[in-house]
Amino acid sequence: MSVILKGADVVKEMNEAMMAELALRTADGLAVPKLAIVRVGERPDDLAYERGAVKRFANIGLRTELYAFAAEISQEDFLAAFRQINADPDVHGILVFRPLAPQIDDRLVIEAIDPAKDVDGISPVNMAKIFAGDDSGFAPCTAAAVVAILDHAGISLKGKRVAVVGRSLVVGKPLSMLLLARDATVTLCHSKTLDLPAVCREADILVACVGKAKMLGVEYVRPGAVVIDVGINVDEEGNLWGDVDFTAVEGIAGAVTPVPGGVGTVTTSILARQLMKAAAKGR
Ligand code: NAP
């Protein structure tokens, strides 16, 4: 049987480490780090993530403050409010739900966000740091969550062949760079990759970030390989499915992450850890 790489185990270890660090920080008289959550409108996905983040941050002892704006706010008014949040010395990190709204150009916010508070890793400065192999910035949380799961399981990346399926700027591309920085040999696959199953079967570690429910079945997995499933796909009944056909792959893979309960579970803890890092840099 495959080892099931549960996100909850990673979260427990990360949260304990953060609580210990927070205790030291407050003992030194430093402010409890605060995350500003910026939302326009009331998209159900945003609200669900927000509820999870607020609860998780409170459990660790971190502060969150919600800045919710009406769906019809003008771009000018939103940017003015955003600049104030960005400049507030009591805000250590910012999470912005995107897309914001049809009348607001997301790029203006991505360019305006202070890279030192960009704990969700959206600014071009942080993206450039990831590509330069400079770990002083902030990675997109999902990409960092994949690395955290591998680290927690004690799976070394050095010299390993890793296939990443999906090349988005939020997951696949930055993840490839994080894996490369750990000396993995990375193959970044996409919808035009020829004979994708054969390419994936070469991999010691296979990461699926495609957005297609149960697309990767046994023909993609070398026996014994580690399979990390980033996919979150919701069917008409509201069930969550990964990009990997978990039932088929379990038993063939050496280890596999479940959906739900895998990568997605770790993402908020990465956000919290990046907030701690932002605060530690003196803000
Ligand atoms: P995306 O922007 O839609 O990108 C999907 C990628 O998959 C693209 O690069 C696309 O290739 C590739 N692709 C699509 N169909 C393919 C096929 N048949 N064969 C090979 N490659 C194919 O998606 P995303 O934002 O990266 O998200 C990917 C998945 O991760 C989604 O299920 C999303 O819900 C999930 N996700 C999870 C978390 C989390 O916290 N766990 C966070 C973010 C996203 P092309 O570039 O050639 O079009």
Tab-separated table of C-alpha atoms and ligand atoms in Angstrom:
chain	number	residue	atom	x	y	z
A	1	MET	CA	0.000	0.000	0.000
A	2	SER	CA	1.082	3.572	-0.606
A	3	VAL	CA	2.031	5.855	2.245
A	4	ILE	CA	-0.691	8.516	2.513
A	5	LEU	CA	0.918	11.926	2.907
A	6	LYS	CA	-1.625	13.751	5.040
A	7	GLY	CA	-1.558	17.539	5.139
A	8	ALA	CA	-2.704	17.570	8.765
A	9	ASP	CA	0.591	16.028	9.949
A	10	VAL	CA	2.555	18.774	8.190
A	11	VAL	CA	0.247	21.477	9.551
A	12	LYS	CA	0.632	20.203	13.135
A	13	GLU	CA	4.429	20.393	12.982
A	14	MET	CA	4.432	23.792	11.270
A	15	ASN	CA	1.902	25.281	13.686
A	16	GLU	CA	3.808	24.077	16.746
A	17	ALA	CA	6.976	25.687	15.406
A	18	MET	CA	5.111	28.939	14.688
A	19	MET	CA	3.542	29.042	18.160
A	20	ALA	CA	6.973	28.631	19.753
A	21	GLU	CA	8.389	31.407	17.553
A	22	LEU	CA	5.428	33.648	18.330
A	23	ALA	CA	5.923	33.156	22.070
A	24	LEU	CA	9.550	34.299	21.719
A	25	ARG	CA	8.477	37.264	19.631
A	26	THR	CA	5.857	38.462	22.097
A	27	ALA	CA	8.226	37.875	25.025
A	28	ASP	CA	10.531	40.348	23.273
A	29	GLY	CA	7.663	42.873	23.265
A	30	LEU	CA	7.183	42.702	19.492
A	31	ALA	CA	3.758	43.013	17.899
A	32	VAL	CA	1.742	39.915	17.060
A	33	PRO	CA	1.948	39.638	13.256
A	34	LYS	CA	-1.192	40.744	11.439
A	35	LEU	CA	-2.526	39.614	8.065
A	36	ALA	CA	-4.798	41.982	6.126
A	37	ILE	CA	-7.349	40.002	4.112
A	38	VAL	CA	-8.564	42.076	1.179
A	39	ARG	CA	-11.757	41.008	-0.572
A	40	VAL	CA	-14.050	42.643	-3.125
A	41	GLY	CA	-17.562	41.178	-3.275
A	42	GLU	CA	-18.608	37.850	-1.732
A	43	ARG	CA	-17.495	34.962	-3.913
A	44	PRO	CA	-18.233	31.681	-2.084
A	45	ASP	CA	-14.706	30.298	-2.756
A	46	ASP	CA	-13.120	33.439	-1.268
A	47	LEU	CA	-15.405	33.319	1.768
A	48	ALA	CA	-14.590	29.645	2.374
A	49	TYR	CA	-10.826	30.265	2.173
A	50	GLU	CA	-11.189	33.370	4.343
A	51	ARG	CA	-13.092	31.483	7.079
A	52	GLY	CA	-10.430	28.770	7.087
A	53	ALA	CA	-7.572	31.276	7.235
A	54	VAL	CA	-9.135	33.384	10.008
A	55	LYS	CA	-9.704	30.269	12.144
A	56	ARG	CA	-6.267	28.784	11.514
A	57	PHE	CA	-4.488	32.071	12.209
A	58	ALA	CA	-6.452	32.509	15.451
A	59	ASN	CA	-5.484	28.990	16.531
A	60	ILE	CA	-1.817	29.849	16.073
A	61	GLY	CA	-2.306	33.196	17.847
A	62	LEU	CA	-1.803	35.386	14.773
A	63	ARG	CA	-3.991	38.394	13.982
A	64	THR	CA	-6.148	38.843	10.877
A	65	GLU	CA	-8.133	41.880	9.808
A	66	LEU	CA	-10.714	41.751	7.077
A	67	TYR	CA	-11.002	44.578	4.540
A	68	ALA	CA	-14.150	43.726	2.577
A	69	PHE	CA	-15.296	46.026	-0.215
A	70	ALA	CA	-18.577	46.169	-2.132
A	71	ALA	CA	-18.528	44.301	-5.462
A	72	GLU	CA	-19.216	47.541	-7.342
A	73	ILE	CA	-16.427	49.672	-5.754
A	74	SER	CA	-14.631	51.768	-8.360
A	75	GLN	CA	-11.041	50.980	-9.274
A	76	GLU	CA	-9.949	54.409	-8.041
A	77	ASP	CA	-11.607	54.020	-4.622
A	78	PHE	CA	-10.304	50.491	-4.240
A	79	LEU	CA	-6.722	51.436	-5.096
A	80	ALA	CA	-6.848	54.369	-2.662
A	81	ALA	CA	-8.010	52.042	0.139
A	82	PHE	CA	-5.472	49.417	-0.858
A	83	ARG	CA	-2.604	51.908	-0.679
A	84	GLN	CA	-3.584	52.734	2.911
A	85	ILE	CA	-3.613	49.069	3.920
A	86	ASN	CA	-0.289	48.591	2.127
A	87	ALA	CA	1.297	51.478	4.030
A	88	ASP	CA	-0.155	50.609	7.468
A	89	PRO	CA	2.815	49.729	9.735
A	90	ASP	CA	0.536	47.474	11.825
A	91	VAL	CA	-0.119	45.266	8.758
A	92	HIS	CA	2.712	42.754	8.279
A	93	GLY	CA	1.250	40.765	5.402
A	94	ILE	CA	-1.528	41.066	2.816
A	95	LEU	CA	-3.724	38.435	1.174
A	96	VAL	CA	-5.735	39.734	-1.792
A	97	PHE	CA	-8.479	37.569	-3.277
A	98	ARG	CA	-8.294	37.605	-7.062
A	99	PRO	CA	-9.781	38.189	-9.528
A	100	LEU	CA	-10.914	41.314	-7.700
A	101	ALA	CA	-13.856	42.505	-9.829
A	102	PRO	CA	-14.394	43.172	-13.567
A	103	GLN	CA	-13.887	46.939	-13.129
A	104	ILE	CA	-10.575	46.532	-11.259
A	105	ASP	CA	-7.373	45.652	-13.083
A	106	ASP	CA	-5.659	43.001	-10.929
A	107	ARG	CA	-2.286	43.958	-12.384
A	108	LEU	CA	-2.416	47.361	-10.707
A	109	VAL	CA	-2.729	45.666	-7.329
A	110	ILE	CA	-0.061	43.073	-8.101
A	111	GLU	CA	2.294	45.932	-8.961
A	112	ALA	CA	1.228	48.104	-5.999
A	113	ILE	CA	1.580	45.522	-3.237
A	114	ASP	CA	4.650	46.037	-1.052
A	115	PRO	CA	6.836	42.990	-1.881
A	116	ALA	CA	7.852	42.837	1.802
A	117	LYS	CA	4.161	42.315	2.761
A	118	ASP	CA	3.278	40.104	-0.192
A	119	VAL	CA	3.007	36.891	1.843
A	120	ASP	CA	0.940	35.198	-0.900
A	121	GLY	CA	3.751	35.663	-3.428
A	122	ILE	CA	1.947	37.587	-6.184
A	123	SER	CA	4.259	40.546	-6.790
A	124	PRO	CA	6.697	40.489	-9.721
A	125	VAL	CA	9.545	41.110	-7.263
A	126	ASN	CA	8.788	37.936	-5.333
A	127	MET	CA	8.229	35.952	-8.510
A	128	ALA	CA	11.605	37.130	-9.837
A	129	LYS	CA	13.271	36.060	-6.584
A	130	ILE	CA	11.833	32.551	-6.955
A	131	PHE	CA	13.190	32.344	-10.484
A	132	ALA	CA	16.576	33.692	-9.328
A	133	GLY	CA	16.809	31.058	-6.592
A	134	ASP	CA	16.750	33.824	-3.948
A	135	ASP	CA	14.829	32.612	-0.890
A	136	SER	CA	14.515	36.048	0.747
A	137	GLY	CA	11.089	36.614	-0.852
A	138	PHE	CA	7.729	34.856	-0.707
A	139	ALA	CA	6.667	31.935	-2.877
A	140	PRO	CA	3.065	31.338	-3.936
A	141	CYS	CA	1.676	29.359	-0.986
A	142	THR	CA	0.513	26.304	-2.929
A	143	ALA	CA	3.913	25.799	-4.543
A	144	ALA	CA	5.611	26.128	-1.143
A	145	ALA	CA	3.062	23.700	0.356
A	146	VAL	CA	4.183	20.969	-2.060
A	147	VAL	CA	7.790	21.398	-0.948
A	148	ALA	CA	6.721	21.422	2.732
A	149	ILE	CA	4.912	18.080	2.294
A	150	LEU	CA	7.970	16.494	0.668
A	151	ASP	CA	10.239	17.915	3.384
A	152	HIS	CA	7.980	16.681	6.178
A	153	ALA	CA	7.973	13.184	4.686
A	154	GLY	CA	11.779	13.269	4.515
A	155	ILE	CA	11.731	12.853	0.723
A	156	SER	CA	14.965	14.229	-0.687
A	157	LEU	CA	14.790	16.098	-3.974
A	158	LYS	CA	18.479	16.078	-4.783
A	159	GLY	CA	19.064	14.458	-8.174
A	160	LYS	CA	15.490	13.163	-8.359
A	161	ARG	CA	13.493	13.289	-11.570
A	162	VAL	CA	10.362	15.328	-10.951
A	163	ALA	CA	7.539	15.788	-13.447
A	164	VAL	CA	5.272	18.771	-12.783
A	165	VAL	CA	2.086	18.661	-14.864
A	166	GLY	CA	0.718	22.204	-15.249
A	167	ARG	CA	2.652	25.411	-15.940
A	168	SER	CA	0.529	28.170	-14.373
A	169	LEU	CA	2.232	31.152	-12.785
A	170	VAL	CA	0.506	30.433	-9.483
A	171	VAL	CA	1.513	26.764	-9.137
A	172	GLY	CA	3.483	24.891	-11.815
A	173	LYS	CA	6.123	27.454	-12.836
A	174	PRO	CA	7.156	28.673	-9.357
A	175	LEU	CA	7.007	25.111	-8.029
A	176	SER	CA	9.416	23.981	-10.763
A	177	MET	CA	11.852	26.671	-9.648
A	178	LEU	CA	11.544	25.707	-5.959
A	179	LEU	CA	12.234	22.068	-6.882
A	180	LEU	CA	15.152	23.073	-9.104
A	181	ALA	CA	16.596	25.069	-6.207
A	182	ARG	CA	16.575	21.775	-4.267
A	183	ASP	CA	18.629	20.119	-7.039
A	184	ALA	CA	15.797	18.119	-8.568
A	185	THR	CA	15.813	17.465	-12.313
A	186	VAL	CA	12.511	19.018	-13.280
A	187	THR	CA	10.363	18.363	-16.344
A	188	LEU	CA	7.594	20.956	-16.623
A	189	CYS	CA	4.683	19.474	-18.582
A	190	HIS	CA	1.582	21.088	-20.076
A	191	SER	CA	-1.277	20.501	-22.481
A	192	LYS	CA	1.043	20.282	-25.503
A	193	THR	CA	3.472	17.774	-23.967
A	194	LEU	CA	3.743	14.737	-26.235
A	195	ASP	CA	3.112	11.337	-24.691
A	196	LEU	CA	2.502	12.779	-21.244
A	197	PRO	CA	2.004	9.379	-19.556
A	198	ALA	CA	5.465	8.220	-20.714
A	199	VAL	CA	7.080	11.469	-19.508
A	200	CYS	CA	5.354	11.133	-16.121
A	201	ARG	CA	6.338	7.470	-15.781
A	202	GLU	CA	9.986	8.570	-15.886
A	203	ALA	CA	9.491	10.579	-12.706
A	204	ASP	CA	10.502	9.648	-9.173
A	205	ILE	CA	8.128	12.374	-8.007
A	206	LEU	CA	5.021	13.361	-9.949
A	207	VAL	CA	3.181	16.598	-9.147
A	208	ALA	CA	-0.265	17.164	-10.663
A	209	CYS	CA	-1.479	20.758	-10.978
A	210	VAL	CA	-3.713	20.483	-14.005
A	211	GLY	CA	-7.259	21.248	-12.876
A	212	LYS	CA	-8.836	18.105	-14.401
A	213	ALA	CA	-10.542	15.695	-12.029
A	214	LYS	CA	-8.890	12.256	-11.796
A	215	MET	CA	-6.965	12.818	-15.046
A	216	LEU	CA	-3.750	11.105	-13.940
A	217	GLY	CA	-4.301	7.381	-13.601
A	218	VAL	CA	-1.959	4.397	-13.252
A	219	GLU	CA	-0.469	4.846	-16.725
A	220	TYR	CA	1.187	8.065	-15.465
A	221	VAL	CA	2.781	6.586	-12.361
A	222	ARG	CA	5.989	4.585	-12.088
A	223	PRO	CA	5.555	1.945	-9.357
A	224	GLY	CA	6.963	3.344	-6.123
A	225	ALA	CA	6.905	6.982	-7.265
A	226	VAL	CA	5.771	9.788	-4.961
A	227	VAL	CA	2.584	11.454	-6.230
A	228	ILE	CA	1.583	14.922	-5.058
A	229	ASP	CA	-1.879	16.068	-6.082
A	230	VAL	CA	-2.455	19.828	-6.102
A	231	GLY	CA	-5.766	19.657	-7.971
A	232	ILE	CA	-9.002	20.853	-6.440
A	233	ASN	CA	-11.942	20.045	-8.698
A	234	VAL	CA	-15.541	20.306	-7.564
A	235	ASP	CA	-18.197	18.186	-9.303
A	236	GLU	CA	-21.883	18.996	-9.700
A	237	GLU	CA	-22.720	17.356	-6.368
A	238	GLY	CA	-20.120	19.512	-4.637
A	239	ASN	CA	-17.609	16.673	-4.132
A	240	LEU	CA	-13.896	17.499	-4.219
A	241	TRP	CA	-11.584	15.541	-6.520
A	242	GLY	CA	-7.889	15.817	-7.170
A	243	ASP	CA	-6.185	15.664	-10.557
A	244	VAL	CA	-4.989	12.159	-9.686
A	245	ASP	CA	-7.210	9.089	-9.778
A	246	PHE	CA	-6.436	8.354	-6.131
A	247	THR	CA	-8.223	4.990	-5.959
A	248	ALA	CA	-6.337	3.672	-8.990
A	249	VAL	CA	-2.943	5.061	-7.989
A	250	GLU	CA	-3.045	4.107	-4.306
A	251	GLY	CA	-1.155	0.849	-4.053
A	252	ILE	CA	1.045	1.615	-7.095
A	253	ALA	CA	2.632	4.857	-5.874
A	254	GLY	CA	5.148	4.715	-3.033
A	255	ALA	CA	3.364	7.659	-1.444
A	256	VAL	CA	0.439	9.851	-2.449
A	257	THR	CA	-1.371	12.925	-1.117
A	258	PRO	CA	-5.161	12.707	-0.691
A	259	VAL	CA	-7.712	15.295	-1.895
A	260	PRO	CA	-9.121	16.740	0.262
A	261	GLY	CA	-6.672	16.570	3.152
A	262	GLY	CA	-3.401	16.957	1.242
A	263	VAL	CA	-1.759	20.010	-0.334
A	264	GLY	CA	-4.764	22.319	0.197
A	265	THR	CA	-4.633	21.712	3.951
A	266	VAL	CA	-1.044	22.964	4.136
A	267	THR	CA	-1.524	26.161	2.092
A	268	THR	CA	-2.887	28.307	4.942
A	269	SER	CA	-0.054	27.264	7.245
A	270	ILE	CA	2.417	28.364	4.574
A	271	LEU	CA	0.620	31.724	4.473
A	272	ALA	CA	0.990	31.961	8.263
A	273	ARG	CA	4.664	30.994	8.096
A	274	GLN	CA	5.287	33.636	5.441
A	275	LEU	CA	3.506	36.209	7.630
A	276	MET	CA	5.856	35.307	10.498
A	277	LYS	CA	8.802	35.745	8.127
A	278	ALA	CA	7.517	39.155	6.959
A	279	ALA	CA	7.082	40.296	10.566
A	280	ALA	CA	10.510	39.001	11.544
A	281	LYS	CA	12.046	41.222	8.884
A	282	GLY	CA	11.223	44.138	11.124
A	283	ARG	CA	7.824	45.211	9.973
B	1	NAP	P1	-4.504	26.605	-14.612
B	1	NAP	O1	-4.023	28.010	-14.518
B	1	NAP	O2	-5.774	26.298	-15.297
B	1	NAP	O3	-3.335	25.748	-15.306
B	1	NAP	C1	-3.531	24.423	-15.659
B	1	NAP	C2	-2.292	23.875	-16.311
B	1	NAP	O4	-2.549	22.519	-16.608
B	1	NAP	C3	-1.895	24.584	-17.587
B	1	NAP	O5	-0.511	24.794	-17.625
B	1	NAP	C4	-2.330	23.621	-18.677
B	1	NAP	O6	-1.491	23.581	-19.801
B	1	NAP	C5	-2.201	22.285	-17.968
B	1	NAP	N1	-3.107	21.327	-18.559
B	1	NAP	C6	-4.439	21.442	-18.768
B	1	NAP	N2	-4.914	20.338	-19.361
B	1	NAP	C7	-3.869	19.506	-19.528
B	1	NAP	C8	-3.719	18.220	-20.109
B	1	NAP	N3	-4.753	17.556	-20.611
B	1	NAP	N4	-2.489	17.677	-20.114
B	1	NAP	C9	-1.429	18.333	-19.599
B	1	NAP	N5	-1.499	19.557	-19.051
B	1	NAP	C10	-2.713	20.136	-19.022
B	1	NAP	O7	-4.637	25.935	-13.169
B	1	NAP	P2	-3.878	26.284	-11.760
B	1	NAP	O8	-4.385	27.560	-11.248
B	1	NAP	O9	-2.425	26.058	-11.895
B	1	NAP	O10	-4.501	25.131	-10.860
B	1	NAP	C11	-4.268	23.773	-11.141
B	1	NAP	C12	-5.057	22.937	-10.165
B	1	NAP	O11	-4.579	23.196	-8.844
B	1	NAP	C13	-6.562	23.256	-10.112
B	1	NAP	O12	-7.272	22.067	-9.844
B	1	NAP	C14	-6.680	24.205	-8.943
B	1	NAP	O13	-7.958	24.168	-8.353
B	1	NAP	C15	-5.647	23.626	-8.034
B	1	NAP	N6	-5.126	24.585	-7.043
B	1	NAP	C16	-5.006	24.134	-5.785
B	1	NAP	C17	-4.503	24.944	-4.810
B	1	NAP	C18	-4.331	24.390	-3.428
B	1	NAP	O14	-4.160	25.129	-2.468
B	1	NAP	N7	-4.307	23.061	-3.275
B	1	NAP	C19	-4.156	26.268	-5.102
B	1	NAP	C20	-4.235	26.702	-6.431
B	1	NAP	C21	-4.726	25.838	-7.396
B	1	NAP	P3	-1.340	24.822	-20.846
B	1	NAP	O15	-0.472	25.833	-20.143
B	1	NAP	O16	-0.689	24.223	-22.031
B	1	NAP	O17	-2.733	25.332	-21.098
